[in-house]
PDB file of C-alpha atoms in Angstrom:
ATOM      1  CA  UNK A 668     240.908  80.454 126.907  1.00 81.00           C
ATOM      2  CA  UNK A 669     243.049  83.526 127.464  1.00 90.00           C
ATOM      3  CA  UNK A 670     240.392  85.553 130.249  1.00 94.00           C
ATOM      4  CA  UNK A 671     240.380  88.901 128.330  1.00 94.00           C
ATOM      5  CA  UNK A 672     239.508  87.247 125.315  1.00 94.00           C
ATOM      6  CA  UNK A 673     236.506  85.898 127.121  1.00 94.00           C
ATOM      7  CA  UNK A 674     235.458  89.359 128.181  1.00 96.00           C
ATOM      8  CA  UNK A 675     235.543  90.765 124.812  1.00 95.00           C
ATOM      9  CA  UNK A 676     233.345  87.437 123.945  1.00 93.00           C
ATOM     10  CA  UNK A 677     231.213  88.515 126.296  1.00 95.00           C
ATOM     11  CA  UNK A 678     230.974  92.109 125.825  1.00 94.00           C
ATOM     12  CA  UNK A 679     230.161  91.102 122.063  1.00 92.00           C
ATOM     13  CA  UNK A 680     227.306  89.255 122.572  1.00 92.00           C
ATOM     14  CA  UNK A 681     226.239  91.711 124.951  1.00 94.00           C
ATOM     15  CA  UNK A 682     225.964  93.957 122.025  1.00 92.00           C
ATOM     16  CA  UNK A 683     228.559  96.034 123.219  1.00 94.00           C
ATOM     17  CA  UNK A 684     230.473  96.075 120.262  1.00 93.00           C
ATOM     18  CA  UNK A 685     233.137  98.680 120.271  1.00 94.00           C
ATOM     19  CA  UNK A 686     234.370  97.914 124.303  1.00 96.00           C
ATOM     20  CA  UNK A 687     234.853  93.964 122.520  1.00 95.00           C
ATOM     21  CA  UNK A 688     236.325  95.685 119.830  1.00 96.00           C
ATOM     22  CA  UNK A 689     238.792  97.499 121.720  1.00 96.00           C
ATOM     23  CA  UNK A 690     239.900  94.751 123.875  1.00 95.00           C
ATOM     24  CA  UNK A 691     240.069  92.670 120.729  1.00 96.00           C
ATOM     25  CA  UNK A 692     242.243  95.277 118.857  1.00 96.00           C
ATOM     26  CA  UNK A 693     244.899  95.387 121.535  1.00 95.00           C
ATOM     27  CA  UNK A 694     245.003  91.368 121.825  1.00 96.00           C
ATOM     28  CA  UNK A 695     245.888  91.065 118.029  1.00 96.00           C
ATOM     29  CA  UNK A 696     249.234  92.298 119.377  1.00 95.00           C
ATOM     30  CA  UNK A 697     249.879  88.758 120.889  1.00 94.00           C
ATOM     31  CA  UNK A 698     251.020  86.741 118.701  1.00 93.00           C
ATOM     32  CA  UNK A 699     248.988  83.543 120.417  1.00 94.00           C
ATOM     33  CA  UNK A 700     246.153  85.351 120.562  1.00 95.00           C
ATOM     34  CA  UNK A 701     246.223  86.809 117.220  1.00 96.00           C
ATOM     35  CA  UNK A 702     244.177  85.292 114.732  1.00 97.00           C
ATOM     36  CA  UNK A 703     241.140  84.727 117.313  1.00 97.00           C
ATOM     37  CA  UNK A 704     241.216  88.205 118.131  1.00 97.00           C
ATOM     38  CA  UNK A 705     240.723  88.964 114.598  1.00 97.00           C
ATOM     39  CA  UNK A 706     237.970  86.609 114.303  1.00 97.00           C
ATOM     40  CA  UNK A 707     236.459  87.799 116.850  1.00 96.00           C
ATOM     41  CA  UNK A 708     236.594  91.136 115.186  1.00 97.00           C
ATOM     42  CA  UNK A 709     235.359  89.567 112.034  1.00 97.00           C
ATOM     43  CA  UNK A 710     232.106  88.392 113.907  1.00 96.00           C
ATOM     44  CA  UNK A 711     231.619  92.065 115.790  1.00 95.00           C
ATOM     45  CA  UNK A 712     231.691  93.549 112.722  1.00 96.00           C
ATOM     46  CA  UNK A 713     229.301  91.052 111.115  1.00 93.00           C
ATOM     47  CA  UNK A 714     226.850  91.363 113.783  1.00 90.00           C
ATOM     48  CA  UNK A 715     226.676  95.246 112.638  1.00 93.00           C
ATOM     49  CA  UNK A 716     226.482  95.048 109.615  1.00 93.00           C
ATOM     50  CA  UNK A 717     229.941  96.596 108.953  1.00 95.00           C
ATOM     51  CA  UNK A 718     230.900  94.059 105.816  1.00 96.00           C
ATOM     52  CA  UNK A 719     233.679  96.122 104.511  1.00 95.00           C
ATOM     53  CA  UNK A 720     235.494  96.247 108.284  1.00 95.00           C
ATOM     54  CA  UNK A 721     234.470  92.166 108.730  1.00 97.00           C
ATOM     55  CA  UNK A 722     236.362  91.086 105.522  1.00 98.00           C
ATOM     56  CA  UNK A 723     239.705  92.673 106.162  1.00 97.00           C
ATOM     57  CA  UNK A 724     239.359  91.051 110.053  1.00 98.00           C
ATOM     58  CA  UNK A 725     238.355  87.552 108.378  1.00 98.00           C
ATOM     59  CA  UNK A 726     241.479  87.897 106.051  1.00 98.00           C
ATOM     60  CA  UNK A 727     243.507  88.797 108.871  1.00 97.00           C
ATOM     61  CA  UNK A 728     242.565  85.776 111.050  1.00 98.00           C
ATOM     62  CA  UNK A 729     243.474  82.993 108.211  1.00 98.00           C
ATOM     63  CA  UNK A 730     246.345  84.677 108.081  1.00 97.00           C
ATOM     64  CA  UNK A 731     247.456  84.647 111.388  1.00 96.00           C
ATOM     65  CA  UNK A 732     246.522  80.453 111.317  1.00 94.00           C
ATOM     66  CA  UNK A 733     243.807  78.721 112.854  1.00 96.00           C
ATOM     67  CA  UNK A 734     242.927  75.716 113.823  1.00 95.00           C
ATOM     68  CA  UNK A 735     240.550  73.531 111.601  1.00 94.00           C
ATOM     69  CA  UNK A 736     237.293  74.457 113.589  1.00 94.00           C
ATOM     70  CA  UNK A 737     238.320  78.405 113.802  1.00 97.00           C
ATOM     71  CA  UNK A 738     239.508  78.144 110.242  1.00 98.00           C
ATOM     72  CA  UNK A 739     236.127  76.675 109.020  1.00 98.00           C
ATOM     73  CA  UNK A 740     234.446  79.831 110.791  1.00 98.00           C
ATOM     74  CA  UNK A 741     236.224  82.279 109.186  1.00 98.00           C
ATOM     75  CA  UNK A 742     236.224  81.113 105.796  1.00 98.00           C
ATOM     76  CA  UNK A 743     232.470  80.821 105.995  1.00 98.00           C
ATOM     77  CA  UNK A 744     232.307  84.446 107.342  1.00 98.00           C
ATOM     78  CA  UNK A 745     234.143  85.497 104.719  1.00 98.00           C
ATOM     79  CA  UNK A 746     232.687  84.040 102.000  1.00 98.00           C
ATOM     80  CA  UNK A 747     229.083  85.350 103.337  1.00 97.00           C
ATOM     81  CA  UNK A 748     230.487  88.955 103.540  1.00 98.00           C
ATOM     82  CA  UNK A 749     232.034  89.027 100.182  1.00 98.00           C
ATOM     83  CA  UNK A 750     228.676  87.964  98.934  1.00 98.00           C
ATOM     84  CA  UNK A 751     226.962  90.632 100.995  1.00 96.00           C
ATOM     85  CA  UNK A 752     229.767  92.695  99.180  1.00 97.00           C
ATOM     86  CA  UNK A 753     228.595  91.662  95.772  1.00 97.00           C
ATOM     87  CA  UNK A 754     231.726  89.824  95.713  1.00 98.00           C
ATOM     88  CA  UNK A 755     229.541  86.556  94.223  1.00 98.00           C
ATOM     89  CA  UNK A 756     232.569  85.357  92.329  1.00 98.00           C
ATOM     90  CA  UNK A 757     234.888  84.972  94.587  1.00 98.00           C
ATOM     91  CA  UNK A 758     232.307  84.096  97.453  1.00 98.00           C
ATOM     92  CA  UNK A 759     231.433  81.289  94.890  1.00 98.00           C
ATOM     93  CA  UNK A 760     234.859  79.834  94.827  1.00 98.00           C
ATOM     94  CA  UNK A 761     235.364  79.765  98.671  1.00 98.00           C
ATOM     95  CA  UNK A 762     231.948  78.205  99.210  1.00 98.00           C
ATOM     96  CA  UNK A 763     233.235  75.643  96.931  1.00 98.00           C
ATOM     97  CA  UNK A 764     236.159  75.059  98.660  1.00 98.00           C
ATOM     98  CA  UNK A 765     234.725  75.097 101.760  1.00 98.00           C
ATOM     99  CA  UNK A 766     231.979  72.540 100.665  1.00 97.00           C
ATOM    100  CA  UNK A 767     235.005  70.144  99.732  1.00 97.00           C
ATOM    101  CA  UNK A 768     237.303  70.919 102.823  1.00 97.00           C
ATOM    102  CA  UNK A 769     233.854  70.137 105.243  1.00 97.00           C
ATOM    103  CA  UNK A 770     231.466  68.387 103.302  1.00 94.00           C
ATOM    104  CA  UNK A 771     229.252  67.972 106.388  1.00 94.00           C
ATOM    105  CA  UNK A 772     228.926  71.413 106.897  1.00 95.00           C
ATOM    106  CA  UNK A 773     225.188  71.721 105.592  1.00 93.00           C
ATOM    107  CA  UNK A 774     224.960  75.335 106.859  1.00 95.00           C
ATOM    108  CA  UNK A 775     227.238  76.369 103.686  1.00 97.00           C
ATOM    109  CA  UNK A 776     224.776  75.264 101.314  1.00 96.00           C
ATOM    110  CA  UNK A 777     222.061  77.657 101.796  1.00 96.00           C
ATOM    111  CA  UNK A 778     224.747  80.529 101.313  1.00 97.00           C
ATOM    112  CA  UNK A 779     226.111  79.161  98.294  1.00 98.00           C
ATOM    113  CA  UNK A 780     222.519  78.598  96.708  1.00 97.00           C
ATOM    114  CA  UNK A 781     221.934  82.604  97.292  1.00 97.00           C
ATOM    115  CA  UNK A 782     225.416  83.054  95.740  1.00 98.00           C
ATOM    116  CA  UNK A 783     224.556  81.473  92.688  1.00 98.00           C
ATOM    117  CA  UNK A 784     221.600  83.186  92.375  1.00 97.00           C
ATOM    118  CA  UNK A 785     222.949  86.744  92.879  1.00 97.00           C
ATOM    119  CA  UNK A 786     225.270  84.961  90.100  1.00 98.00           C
ATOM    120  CA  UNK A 787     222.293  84.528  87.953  1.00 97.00           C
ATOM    121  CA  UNK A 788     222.772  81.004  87.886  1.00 97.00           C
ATOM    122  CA  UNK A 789     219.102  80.474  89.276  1.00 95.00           C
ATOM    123  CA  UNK A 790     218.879  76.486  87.911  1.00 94.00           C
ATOM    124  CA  UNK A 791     222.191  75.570  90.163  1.00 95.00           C
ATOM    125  CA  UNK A 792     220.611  77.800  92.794  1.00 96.00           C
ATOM    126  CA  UNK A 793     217.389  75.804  93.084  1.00 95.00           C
ATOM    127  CA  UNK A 794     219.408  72.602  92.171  1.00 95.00           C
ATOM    128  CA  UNK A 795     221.261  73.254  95.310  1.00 96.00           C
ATOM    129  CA  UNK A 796     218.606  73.670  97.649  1.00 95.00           C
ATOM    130  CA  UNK A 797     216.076  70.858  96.560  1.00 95.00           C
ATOM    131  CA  UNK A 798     219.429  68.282  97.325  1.00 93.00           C
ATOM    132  CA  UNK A 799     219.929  69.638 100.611  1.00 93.00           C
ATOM    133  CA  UNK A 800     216.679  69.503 101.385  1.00 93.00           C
ATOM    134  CA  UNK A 801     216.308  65.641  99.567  1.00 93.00           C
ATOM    135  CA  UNK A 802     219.491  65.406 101.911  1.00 91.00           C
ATOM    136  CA  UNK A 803     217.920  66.266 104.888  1.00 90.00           C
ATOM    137  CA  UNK A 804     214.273  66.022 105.030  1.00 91.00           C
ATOM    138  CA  UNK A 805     211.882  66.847 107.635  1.00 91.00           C
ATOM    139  CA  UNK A 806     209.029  64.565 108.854  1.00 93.00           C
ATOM    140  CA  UNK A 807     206.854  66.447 106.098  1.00 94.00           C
ATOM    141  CA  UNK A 808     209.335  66.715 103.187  1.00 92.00           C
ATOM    142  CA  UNK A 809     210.558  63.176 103.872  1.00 93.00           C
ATOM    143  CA  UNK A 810     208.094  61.608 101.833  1.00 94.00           C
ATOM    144  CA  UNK A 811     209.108  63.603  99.067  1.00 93.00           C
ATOM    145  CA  UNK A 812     212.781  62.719  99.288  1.00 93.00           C
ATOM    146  CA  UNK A 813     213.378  60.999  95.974  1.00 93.00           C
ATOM    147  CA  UNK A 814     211.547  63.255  93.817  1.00 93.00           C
ATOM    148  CA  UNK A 815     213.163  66.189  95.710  1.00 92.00           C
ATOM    149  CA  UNK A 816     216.563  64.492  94.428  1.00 92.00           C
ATOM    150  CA  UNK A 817     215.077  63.747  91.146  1.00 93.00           C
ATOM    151  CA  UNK A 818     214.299  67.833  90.520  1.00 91.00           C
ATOM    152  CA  UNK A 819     217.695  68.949  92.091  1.00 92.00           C
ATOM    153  CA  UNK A 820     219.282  67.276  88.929  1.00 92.00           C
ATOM    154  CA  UNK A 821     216.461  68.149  86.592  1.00 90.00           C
ATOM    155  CA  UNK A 822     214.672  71.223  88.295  1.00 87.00           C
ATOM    156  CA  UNK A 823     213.451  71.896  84.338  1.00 83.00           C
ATOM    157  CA  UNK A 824     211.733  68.759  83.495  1.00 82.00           C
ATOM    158  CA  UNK A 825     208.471  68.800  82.298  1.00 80.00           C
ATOM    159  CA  UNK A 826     205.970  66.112  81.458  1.00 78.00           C
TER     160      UNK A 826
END
């Protein structure tokens, strides 16, 4: 990795945001450096709070092309901000996508739950979040793992 792409890494998680974002800013110059730099923005941003300023970055990395891992990253990061935007709908469709395109990435599915609920779409919400956890119990909700599954298709049933 490119060394002044590491320092403005570093700087970053050193919480010192605007030195990583102006290294970052002058390496979206270079063309193979590009679309990390702007991730790399994206995530600065993020880590501030600064949604509007993270989603154009985000945009601008898948853009510029990334590899699968990178590209994963950024579509995740995106799809979080534009729900933190109040974006639900189209955070709703990249979740999607991004739940097809990496179906083992159970990280996405917590997310997407609180999409659909800012969607109002509470039953799909809970739906959601009762299969991942049926999908990936801990030693305490393990025993529950079939009814867990059970209520994430019917969370309304009643006896």
């Amino acid at each position: 990795m490119d060394t002044r792409l590491q320092a403005a890494i570093a700087l970053r998680k050193q919480g010192e945001h605007e030195q990583s974002r102006q290294l970052l800013q002058a390496l979206t110059t270079e063309s193979e450096l590009r679309a990390l730099a702007f991730l790399h923005l994206a995530w600065s941003y993020d880590n501030q709070g600064l949604e509007q300023e993270a989603e154009h970055s985000y945009l601008a990395a898948l853009d510029a092309g990334l590899d699968e891992e990178d590209r994963f990253e950024a579509q995740f990061g995106l799809a979080s901000t534009w729900r933190c935007l109040g974006k639900y709908q189209q955070a709703k469709v990249l979740f999607e996508e991004i739940m097809i395109a990496w179906p083992q990435a159970t990280e996405v599915r917590p997310f997407y739950a609180l999409c659909l609920y800012n969607l109002g779409e509470h039953e799909c919400a809970v739906s959601v979040l009762l299969a991942s956890v049926a999908q990936h119990p801990d030693e305490r909700t393990a025993p529950y793992q079939e009814v867990l599954r059970y209520y994430a298709q019917n969370p309304d049933q009643r006896w």
